[in-house]
Amino acid sequence: APSSHDVVPKALESSDLFLYMGHGAGETFYRSEHVRSLNKCAVSLLMGCSSGLLKENGDFDPFGTSLNYLLA
């Protein structure tokens, strides 16, 4: 059976809409840094605790999973 590390990127690249509901932002299944490198990314709704949380980065821009999906 295919692992979630194979299923998630295929779903993101081949679907129009991707919906995640669960803990966090699904990074245990597929790291958000990899989302940015996809050729195509479905419109994604991340509905998990802290999925929209941005982390402070001092004098630099904050970062987080939701920004990686927006950039994809």
PDB file of N, CA, C and O in Angstrom:
ATOM      1  N   ALA A   1       0.845  -1.186   0.000  1.00  0.00           N
ATOM      2  CA  ALA A   1       0.000   0.000   0.000  1.00  0.00           C
ATOM      3  C   ALA A   1       0.886   1.243   0.000  1.00  0.00           C
ATOM      4  O   ALA A   1       1.907   1.281   0.668  1.00  0.00           O
ATOM      5  N   PRO A   2       0.482   2.277  -0.737  1.00  0.00           N
ATOM      6  CA  PRO A   2       1.282   3.498  -0.766  1.00  0.00           C
ATOM      7  C   PRO A   2       1.242   4.213   0.579  1.00  0.00           C
ATOM      8  O   PRO A   2       0.243   4.193   1.282  1.00  0.00           O
ATOM      9  N   SER A   3       2.353   4.855   0.926  1.00  0.00           N
ATOM     10  CA  SER A   3       2.414   5.584   2.187  1.00  0.00           C
ATOM     11  C   SER A   3       1.852   6.988   1.985  1.00  0.00           C
ATOM     12  O   SER A   3       1.693   7.458   0.863  1.00  0.00           O
ATOM     13  N   SER A   4       1.572   7.667   3.092  1.00  0.00           N
ATOM     14  CA  SER A   4       1.040   9.032   3.013  1.00  0.00           C
ATOM     15  C   SER A   4       2.056   9.978   2.383  1.00  0.00           C
ATOM     16  O   SER A   4       1.693  10.985   1.799  1.00  0.00           O
ATOM     17  N   HIS A   5       3.354   9.619   2.461  1.00  0.00           N
ATOM     18  CA  HIS A   5       4.385  10.462   1.846  1.00  0.00           C
ATOM     19  C   HIS A   5       4.296  10.413   0.323  1.00  0.00           C
ATOM     20  O   HIS A   5       4.825  11.294  -0.343  1.00  0.00           O
ATOM     21  N   ASP A   6       3.621   9.405  -0.231  1.00  0.00           N
ATOM     22  CA  ASP A   6       3.390   9.322  -1.670  1.00  0.00           C
ATOM     23  C   ASP A   6       2.021   9.876  -2.042  1.00  0.00           C
ATOM     24  O   ASP A   6       1.861  10.509  -3.080  1.00  0.00           O
ATOM     25  N   VAL A   7       1.031   9.620  -1.204  1.00  0.00           N
ATOM     26  CA  VAL A   7      -0.355   9.974  -1.510  1.00  0.00           C
ATOM     27  C   VAL A   7      -0.583  11.482  -1.450  1.00  0.00           C
ATOM     28  O   VAL A   7      -1.221  12.054  -2.332  1.00  0.00           O
ATOM     29  N   VAL A   8      -0.066  12.139  -0.425  1.00  0.00           N
ATOM     30  CA  VAL A   8      -0.332  13.570  -0.237  1.00  0.00           C
ATOM     31  C   VAL A   8       0.195  14.422  -1.388  1.00  0.00           C
ATOM     32  O   VAL A   8      -0.551  15.225  -1.950  1.00  0.00           O
ATOM     33  N   PRO A   9       1.460  14.290  -1.811  1.00  0.00           N
ATOM     34  CA  PRO A   9       1.898  15.132  -2.925  1.00  0.00           C
ATOM     35  C   PRO A   9       1.136  14.849  -4.215  1.00  0.00           C
ATOM     36  O   PRO A   9       0.848  15.779  -4.975  1.00  0.00           O
ATOM     37  N   LYS A  10       0.784  13.599  -4.461  1.00  0.00           N
ATOM     38  CA  LYS A  10      -0.004  13.287  -5.658  1.00  0.00           C
ATOM     39  C   LYS A  10      -1.375  13.932  -5.584  1.00  0.00           C
ATOM     40  O   LYS A  10      -1.884  14.451  -6.576  1.00  0.00           O
ATOM     41  N   ALA A  11      -1.986  13.919  -4.399  1.00  0.00           N
ATOM     42  CA  ALA A  11      -3.290  14.552  -4.222  1.00  0.00           C
ATOM     43  C   ALA A  11      -3.191  16.063  -4.408  1.00  0.00           C
ATOM     44  O   ALA A  11      -4.053  16.682  -5.040  1.00  0.00           O
ATOM     45  N   LEU A  12      -2.135  16.662  -3.885  1.00  0.00           N
ATOM     46  CA  LEU A  12      -1.957  18.108  -4.023  1.00  0.00           C
ATOM     47  C   LEU A  12      -1.745  18.517  -5.475  1.00  0.00           C
ATOM     48  O   LEU A  12      -2.229  19.558  -5.910  1.00  0.00           O
ATOM     49  N   GLU A  13      -1.025  17.717  -6.227  1.00  0.00           N
ATOM     50  CA  GLU A  13      -0.725  18.068  -7.620  1.00  0.00           C
ATOM     51  C   GLU A  13      -1.852  17.734  -8.587  1.00  0.00           C
ATOM     52  O   GLU A  13      -1.990  18.391  -9.612  1.00  0.00           O
ATOM     53  N   SER A  14      -2.671  16.749  -8.267  1.00  0.00           N
ATOM     54  CA  SER A  14      -3.678  16.303  -9.234  1.00  0.00           C
ATOM     55  C   SER A  14      -5.102  16.745  -8.910  1.00  0.00           C
ATOM     56  O   SER A  14      -5.995  16.546  -9.724  1.00  0.00           O
ATOM     57  N   SER A  15      -5.311  17.367  -7.770  1.00  0.00           N
ATOM     58  CA  SER A  15      -6.657  17.770  -7.367  1.00  0.00           C
ATOM     59  C   SER A  15      -6.826  19.270  -7.469  1.00  0.00           C
ATOM     60  O   SER A  15      -5.859  20.028  -7.468  1.00  0.00           O
ATOM     61  N   ASP A  16      -8.088  19.692  -7.543  1.00  0.00           N
ATOM     62  CA  ASP A  16      -8.394  21.120  -7.516  1.00  0.00           C
ATOM     63  C   ASP A  16      -8.503  21.626  -6.086  1.00  0.00           C
ATOM     64  O   ASP A  16      -8.237  22.787  -5.813  1.00  0.00           O
ATOM     65  N   LEU A  17      -8.918  20.740  -5.175  1.00  0.00           N
ATOM     66  CA  LEU A  17      -9.132  21.122  -3.784  1.00  0.00           C
ATOM     67  C   LEU A  17      -8.555  20.052  -2.874  1.00  0.00           C
ATOM     68  O   LEU A  17      -8.744  18.855  -3.099  1.00  0.00           O
ATOM     69  N   PHE A  18      -7.844  20.475  -1.848  1.00  0.00           N
ATOM     70  CA  PHE A  18      -7.268  19.577  -0.855  1.00  0.00           C
ATOM     71  C   PHE A  18      -7.758  20.038   0.509  1.00  0.00           C
ATOM     72  O   PHE A  18      -7.607  21.200   0.866  1.00  0.00           O
ATOM     73  N   LEU A  19      -8.367  19.142   1.263  1.00  0.00           N
ATOM     74  CA  LEU A  19      -8.911  19.464   2.569  1.00  0.00           C
ATOM     75  C   LEU A  19      -8.218  18.622   3.619  1.00  0.00           C
ATOM     76  O   LEU A  19      -8.178  17.392   3.508  1.00  0.00           O
ATOM     77  N   TYR A  20      -7.622  19.286   4.620  1.00  0.00           N
ATOM     78  CA  TYR A  20      -6.991  18.569   5.714  1.00  0.00           C
ATOM     79  C   TYR A  20      -7.697  18.928   7.009  1.00  0.00           C
ATOM     80  O   TYR A  20      -7.833  20.107   7.339  1.00  0.00           O
ATOM     81  N   MET A  21      -8.147  17.913   7.722  1.00  0.00           N
ATOM     82  CA  MET A  21      -8.729  18.097   9.052  1.00  0.00           C
ATOM     83  C   MET A  21      -8.039  17.117   9.975  1.00  0.00           C
ATOM     84  O   MET A  21      -8.100  15.908   9.766  1.00  0.00           O
ATOM     85  N   GLY A  22      -7.345  17.619  10.963  1.00  0.00           N
ATOM     86  CA  GLY A  22      -6.635  16.765  11.895  1.00  0.00           C
ATOM     87  C   GLY A  22      -5.740  17.595  12.782  1.00  0.00           C
ATOM     88  O   GLY A  22      -5.875  18.814  12.855  1.00  0.00           O
ATOM     89  N   HIS A  23      -4.832  16.943  13.439  1.00  0.00           N
ATOM     90  CA  HIS A  23      -3.918  17.643  14.337  1.00  0.00           C
ATOM     91  C   HIS A  23      -2.864  18.398  13.549  1.00  0.00           C
ATOM     92  O   HIS A  23      -2.380  17.923  12.525  1.00  0.00           O
ATOM     93  N   GLY A  24      -2.516  19.573  14.049  1.00  0.00           N
ATOM     94  CA  GLY A  24      -1.497  20.378  13.387  1.00  0.00           C
ATOM     95  C   GLY A  24      -1.926  20.749  11.983  1.00  0.00           C
ATOM     96  O   GLY A  24      -3.080  21.028  11.721  1.00  0.00           O
ATOM     97  N   ALA A  25      -0.991  20.733  11.083  1.00  0.00           N
ATOM     98  CA  ALA A  25      -1.279  21.067   9.688  1.00  0.00           C
ATOM     99  C   ALA A  25      -0.922  19.911   8.763  1.00  0.00           C
ATOM    100  O   ALA A  25      -0.687  20.101   7.583  1.00  0.00           O
ATOM    101  N   GLY A  26      -0.852  18.717   9.286  1.00  0.00           N
ATOM    102  CA  GLY A  26      -0.575  17.539   8.486  1.00  0.00           C
ATOM    103  C   GLY A  26       0.891  17.315   8.178  1.00  0.00           C
ATOM    104  O   GLY A  26       1.229  16.510   7.308  1.00  0.00           O
ATOM    105  N   GLU A  27       1.777  17.992   8.879  1.00  0.00           N
ATOM    106  CA  GLU A  27       3.202  17.853   8.572  1.00  0.00           C
ATOM    107  C   GLU A  27       3.774  16.485   8.939  1.00  0.00           C
ATOM    108  O   GLU A  27       4.855  16.146   8.491  1.00  0.00           O
ATOM    109  N   THR A  28       3.061  15.704   9.721  1.00  0.00           N
ATOM    110  CA  THR A  28       3.529  14.344   9.976  1.00  0.00           C
ATOM    111  C   THR A  28       3.361  13.479   8.728  1.00  0.00           C
ATOM    112  O   THR A  28       4.027  12.467   8.586  1.00  0.00           O
ATOM    113  N   PHE A  29       2.484  13.911   7.822  1.00  0.00           N
ATOM    114  CA  PHE A  29       2.257  13.169   6.579  1.00  0.00           C
ATOM    115  C   PHE A  29       3.114  13.690   5.431  1.00  0.00           C
ATOM    116  O   PHE A  29       3.551  12.928   4.580  1.00  0.00           O
ATOM    117  N   TYR A  30       3.307  15.013   5.400  1.00  0.00           N
ATOM    118  CA  TYR A  30       4.080  15.608   4.309  1.00  0.00           C
ATOM    119  C   TYR A  30       4.560  16.981   4.770  1.00  0.00           C
ATOM    120  O   TYR A  30       3.757  17.839   5.121  1.00  0.00           O
ATOM    121  N   ARG A  31       5.847  17.198   4.767  1.00  0.00           N
ATOM    122  CA  ARG A  31       6.410  18.450   5.292  1.00  0.00           C
ATOM    123  C   ARG A  31       6.041  19.631   4.397  1.00  0.00           C
ATOM    124  O   ARG A  31       6.105  19.546   3.175  1.00  0.00           O
ATOM    125  N   SER A  32       5.678  20.722   5.033  1.00  0.00           N
ATOM    126  CA  SER A  32       5.208  21.881   4.265  1.00  0.00           C
ATOM    127  C   SER A  32       6.305  22.498   3.406  1.00  0.00           C
ATOM    128  O   SER A  32       6.011  23.128   2.391  1.00  0.00           O
ATOM    129  N   GLU A  33       7.570  22.310   3.770  1.00  0.00           N
ATOM    130  CA  GLU A  33       8.653  22.834   2.939  1.00  0.00           C
ATOM    131  C   GLU A  33       8.649  22.181   1.559  1.00  0.00           C
ATOM    132  O   GLU A  33       9.032  22.786   0.570  1.00  0.00           O
ATOM    133  N   HIS A  34       8.194  20.930   1.494  1.00  0.00           N
ATOM    134  CA  HIS A  34       8.136  20.218   0.219  1.00  0.00           C
ATOM    135  C   HIS A  34       6.970  20.692  -0.635  1.00  0.00           C
ATOM    136  O   HIS A  34       7.016  20.575  -1.861  1.00  0.00           O
ATOM    137  N   VAL A  35       5.942  21.230  -0.015  1.00  0.00           N
ATOM    138  CA  VAL A  35       4.784  21.725  -0.748  1.00  0.00           C
ATOM    139  C   VAL A  35       5.216  22.830  -1.708  1.00  0.00           C
ATOM    140  O   VAL A  35       4.755  22.898  -2.843  1.00  0.00           O
ATOM    141  N   ARG A  36       6.120  23.676  -1.251  1.00  0.00           N
ATOM    142  CA  ARG A  36       6.577  24.797  -2.076  1.00  0.00           C
ATOM    143  C   ARG A  36       7.242  24.350  -3.366  1.00  0.00           C
ATOM    144  O   ARG A  36       7.297  25.097  -4.341  1.00  0.00           O
ATOM    145  N   SER A  37       7.777  23.146  -3.409  1.00  0.00           N
ATOM    146  CA  SER A  37       8.493  22.687  -4.599  1.00  0.00           C
ATOM    147  C   SER A  37       7.610  21.910  -5.575  1.00  0.00           C
ATOM    148  O   SER A  37       8.098  21.462  -6.603  1.00  0.00           O
ATOM    149  N   LEU A  38       6.324  21.769  -5.271  1.00  0.00           N
ATOM    150  CA  LEU A  38       5.429  21.053  -6.181  1.00  0.00           C
ATOM    151  C   LEU A  38       5.224  21.855  -7.459  1.00  0.00           C
ATOM    152  O   LEU A  38       5.242  23.080  -7.451  1.00  0.00           O
ATOM    153  N   ASN A  39       5.017  21.149  -8.576  1.00  0.00           N
ATOM    154  CA  ASN A  39       4.753  21.815  -9.852  1.00  0.00           C
ATOM    155  C   ASN A  39       3.408  22.516  -9.849  1.00  0.00           C
ATOM    156  O   ASN A  39       3.223  23.543 -10.491  1.00  0.00           O
ATOM    157  N   LYS A  40       2.462  21.943  -9.149  1.00  0.00           N
ATOM    158  CA  LYS A  40       1.105  22.469  -9.062  1.00  0.00           C
ATOM    159  C   LYS A  40       0.589  22.127  -7.674  1.00  0.00           C
ATOM    160  O   LYS A  40       0.922  21.085  -7.128  1.00  0.00           O
ATOM    161  N   CYS A  41      -0.212  23.010  -7.092  1.00  0.00           N
ATOM    162  CA  CYS A  41      -0.753  22.733  -5.766  1.00  0.00           C
ATOM    163  C   CYS A  41      -2.233  23.088  -5.728  1.00  0.00           C
ATOM    164  O   CYS A  41      -2.632  24.183  -6.148  1.00  0.00           O
ATOM    165  N   ALA A  42      -3.021  22.163  -5.256  1.00  0.00           N
ATOM    166  CA  ALA A  42      -4.463  22.377  -5.136  1.00  0.00           C
ATOM    167  C   ALA A  42      -4.747  23.488  -4.133  1.00  0.00           C
ATOM    168  O   ALA A  42      -3.952  23.755  -3.234  1.00  0.00           O
ATOM    169  N   VAL A  43      -5.884  24.144  -4.302  1.00  0.00           N
ATOM    170  CA  VAL A  43      -6.362  25.058  -3.269  1.00  0.00           C
ATOM    171  C   VAL A  43      -6.520  24.215  -2.014  1.00  0.00           C
ATOM    172  O   VAL A  43      -7.130  23.154  -2.038  1.00  0.00           O
ATOM    173  N   SER A  44      -5.922  24.667  -0.914  1.00  0.00           N
ATOM    174  CA  SER A  44      -5.850  23.834   0.290  1.00  0.00           C
ATOM    175  C   SER A  44      -6.532  24.502   1.470  1.00  0.00           C
ATOM    176  O   SER A  44      -6.297  25.681   1.750  1.00  0.00           O
ATOM    177  N   LEU A  45      -7.370  23.746   2.134  1.00  0.00           N
ATOM    178  CA  LEU A  45      -8.005  24.182   3.366  1.00  0.00           C
ATOM    179  C   LEU A  45      -7.397  23.377   4.491  1.00  0.00           C
ATOM    180  O   LEU A  45      -7.587  22.169   4.573  1.00  0.00           O
ATOM    181  N   LEU A  46      -6.639  24.039   5.337  1.00  0.00           N
ATOM    182  CA  LEU A  46      -5.977  23.375   6.465  1.00  0.00           C
ATOM    183  C   LEU A  46      -6.769  23.681   7.722  1.00  0.00           C
ATOM    184  O   LEU A  46      -6.760  24.809   8.198  1.00  0.00           O
ATOM    185  N   MET A  47      -7.465  22.683   8.230  1.00  0.00           N
ATOM    186  CA  MET A  47      -8.286  22.877   9.423  1.00  0.00           C
ATOM    187  C   MET A  47      -7.774  21.969  10.531  1.00  0.00           C
ATOM    188  O   MET A  47      -8.282  20.874  10.745  1.00  0.00           O
ATOM    189  N   GLY A  48      -6.732  22.416  11.168  1.00  0.00           N
ATOM    190  CA  GLY A  48      -6.157  21.684  12.281  1.00  0.00           C
ATOM    191  C   GLY A  48      -5.655  22.688  13.300  1.00  0.00           C
ATOM    192  O   GLY A  48      -5.463  23.868  12.998  1.00  0.00           O
ATOM    193  N   CYS A  49      -5.455  22.234  14.504  1.00  0.00           N
ATOM    194  CA  CYS A  49      -4.954  23.139  15.532  1.00  0.00           C
ATOM    195  C   CYS A  49      -3.606  23.698  15.090  1.00  0.00           C
ATOM    196  O   CYS A  49      -2.750  22.976  14.600  1.00  0.00           O
ATOM    197  N   SER A  50      -3.449  24.964  15.164  1.00  0.00           N
ATOM    198  CA  SER A  50      -2.206  25.681  14.835  1.00  0.00           C
ATOM    199  C   SER A  50      -1.824  25.628  13.359  1.00  0.00           C
ATOM    200  O   SER A  50      -0.696  25.972  13.021  1.00  0.00           O
ATOM    201  N   SER A  51      -2.712  25.224  12.475  1.00  0.00           N
ATOM    202  CA  SER A  51      -2.329  25.142  11.064  1.00  0.00           C
ATOM    203  C   SER A  51      -2.062  26.514  10.461  1.00  0.00           C
ATOM    204  O   SER A  51      -1.321  26.628   9.506  1.00  0.00           O
ATOM    205  N   GLY A  52      -2.640  27.558  11.008  1.00  0.00           N
ATOM    206  CA  GLY A  52      -2.401  28.906  10.506  1.00  0.00           C
ATOM    207  C   GLY A  52      -1.417  29.696  11.340  1.00  0.00           C
ATOM    208  O   GLY A  52      -1.150  30.857  11.053  1.00  0.00           O
ATOM    209  N   LEU A  53      -0.852  29.073  12.352  1.00  0.00           N
ATOM    210  CA  LEU A  53       0.067  29.754  13.254  1.00  0.00           C
ATOM    211  C   LEU A  53       1.381  30.084  12.554  1.00  0.00           C
ATOM    212  O   LEU A  53       1.999  29.226  11.933  1.00  0.00           O
ATOM    213  N   LEU A  54       1.778  31.343  12.637  1.00  0.00           N
ATOM    214  CA  LEU A  54       3.071  31.753  12.101  1.00  0.00           C
ATOM    215  C   LEU A  54       4.061  31.875  13.246  1.00  0.00           C
ATOM    216  O   LEU A  54       3.722  32.340  14.329  1.00  0.00           O
ATOM    217  N   LYS A  55       5.276  31.449  12.990  1.00  0.00           N
ATOM    218  CA  LYS A  55       6.329  31.481  14.021  1.00  0.00           C
ATOM    219  C   LYS A  55       7.163  32.739  13.851  1.00  0.00           C
ATOM    220  O   LYS A  55       7.529  33.101  12.735  1.00  0.00           O
ATOM    221  N   GLU A  56       7.444  33.395  14.948  1.00  0.00           N
ATOM    222  CA  GLU A  56       8.265  34.606  14.932  1.00  0.00           C
ATOM    223  C   GLU A  56       9.674  34.263  14.474  1.00  0.00           C
ATOM    224  O   GLU A  56      10.186  33.187  14.735  1.00  0.00           O
ATOM    225  N   ASN A  57      10.295  35.216  13.788  1.00  0.00           N
ATOM    226  CA  ASN A  57      11.628  34.989  13.237  1.00  0.00           C
ATOM    227  C   ASN A  57      12.508  36.223  13.442  1.00  0.00           C
ATOM    228  O   ASN A  57      13.244  36.636  12.540  1.00  0.00           O
ATOM    229  N   GLY A  58      12.385  36.852  14.607  1.00  0.00           N
ATOM    230  CA  GLY A  58      13.200  38.018  14.910  1.00  0.00           C
ATOM    231  C   GLY A  58      12.923  39.174  13.978  1.00  0.00           C
ATOM    232  O   GLY A  58      11.773  39.553  13.774  1.00  0.00           O
ATOM    233  N   ASP A  59      13.965  39.734  13.376  1.00  0.00           N
ATOM    234  CA  ASP A  59      13.826  40.861  12.450  1.00  0.00           C
ATOM    235  C   ASP A  59      13.332  40.426  11.072  1.00  0.00           C
ATOM    236  O   ASP A  59      13.042  41.270  10.226  1.00  0.00           O
ATOM    237  N   PHE A  60      13.258  39.139  10.843  1.00  0.00           N
ATOM    238  CA  PHE A  60      12.850  38.615   9.544  1.00  0.00           C
ATOM    239  C   PHE A  60      11.355  38.312   9.539  1.00  0.00           C
ATOM    240  O   PHE A  60      10.697  38.312  10.569  1.00  0.00           O
ATOM    241  N   ASP A  61      10.829  38.029   8.364  1.00  0.00           N
ATOM    242  CA  ASP A  61       9.407  37.708   8.236  1.00  0.00           C
ATOM    243  C   ASP A  61       9.087  36.430   8.997  1.00  0.00           C
ATOM    244  O   ASP A  61       9.911  35.507   9.042  1.00  0.00           O
ATOM    245  N   PRO A  62       7.880  36.339   9.559  1.00  0.00           N
ATOM    246  CA  PRO A  62       7.479  35.093  10.211  1.00  0.00           C
ATOM    247  C   PRO A  62       7.335  33.985   9.168  1.00  0.00           C
ATOM    248  O   PRO A  62       7.275  34.242   7.964  1.00  0.00           O
ATOM    249  N   PHE A  63       7.282  32.749   9.642  1.00  0.00           N
ATOM    250  CA  PHE A  63       7.146  31.619   8.731  1.00  0.00           C
ATOM    251  C   PHE A  63       6.191  30.606   9.327  1.00  0.00           C
ATOM    252  O   PHE A  63       5.915  30.604  10.519  1.00  0.00           O
ATOM    253  N   GLY A  64       5.670  29.736   8.454  1.00  0.00           N
ATOM    254  CA  GLY A  64       4.765  28.691   8.912  1.00  0.00           C
ATOM    255  C   GLY A  64       4.178  27.908   7.756  1.00  0.00           C
ATOM    256  O   GLY A  64       4.350  28.256   6.582  1.00  0.00           O
ATOM    257  N   THR A  65       3.463  26.861   8.095  1.00  0.00           N
ATOM    258  CA  THR A  65       2.887  25.959   7.108  1.00  0.00           C
ATOM    259  C   THR A  65       1.945  26.671   6.155  1.00  0.00           C
ATOM    260  O   THR A  65       1.991  26.468   4.937  1.00  0.00           O
ATOM    261  N   SER A  66       1.087  27.539   6.685  1.00  0.00           N
ATOM    262  CA  SER A  66       0.105  28.206   5.835  1.00  0.00           C
ATOM    263  C   SER A  66       0.788  29.051   4.754  1.00  0.00           C
ATOM    264  O   SER A  66       0.305  29.121   3.620  1.00  0.00           O
ATOM    265  N   LEU A  67       1.913  29.668   5.068  1.00  0.00           N
ATOM    266  CA  LEU A  67       2.637  30.449   4.052  1.00  0.00           C
ATOM    267  C   LEU A  67       3.212  29.552   2.960  1.00  0.00           C
ATOM    268  O   LEU A  67       3.245  29.939   1.793  1.00  0.00           O
ATOM    269  N   ASN A  68       3.679  28.384   3.335  1.00  0.00           N
ATOM    270  CA  ASN A  68       4.204  27.451   2.326  1.00  0.00           C
ATOM    271  C   ASN A  68       3.113  27.043   1.336  1.00  0.00           C
ATOM    272  O   ASN A  68       3.358  26.935   0.146  1.00  0.00           O
ATOM    273  N   TYR A  69       1.906  26.807   1.835  1.00  0.00           N
ATOM    274  CA  TYR A  69       0.795  26.462   0.944  1.00  0.00           C
ATOM    275  C   TYR A  69       0.412  27.648   0.070  1.00  0.00           C
ATOM    276  O   TYR A  69       0.113  27.479  -1.114  1.00  0.00           O
ATOM    277  N   LEU A  70       0.414  28.850   0.622  1.00  0.00           N
ATOM    278  CA  LEU A  70       0.098  30.034  -0.179  1.00  0.00           C
ATOM    279  C   LEU A  70       1.133  30.244  -1.282  1.00  0.00           C
ATOM    280  O   LEU A  70       0.783  30.595  -2.412  1.00  0.00           O
ATOM    281  N   LEU A  71       2.391  30.031  -0.976  1.00  0.00           N
ATOM    282  CA  LEU A  71       3.444  30.204  -1.978  1.00  0.00           C
ATOM    283  C   LEU A  71       3.387  29.136  -3.064  1.00  0.00           C
ATOM    284  O   LEU A  71       3.786  29.392  -4.203  1.00  0.00           O
ATOM    285  N   ALA A  72       2.900  27.964  -2.720  1.00  0.00           N
ATOM    286  CA  ALA A  72       2.793  26.882  -3.718  1.00  0.00           C
ATOM    287  C   ALA A  72       1.705  27.213  -4.710  1.00  0.00           C
ATOM    288  O   ALA A  72       1.740  26.843  -5.846  1.00  0.00           O
TER     289      ALA A  72
END
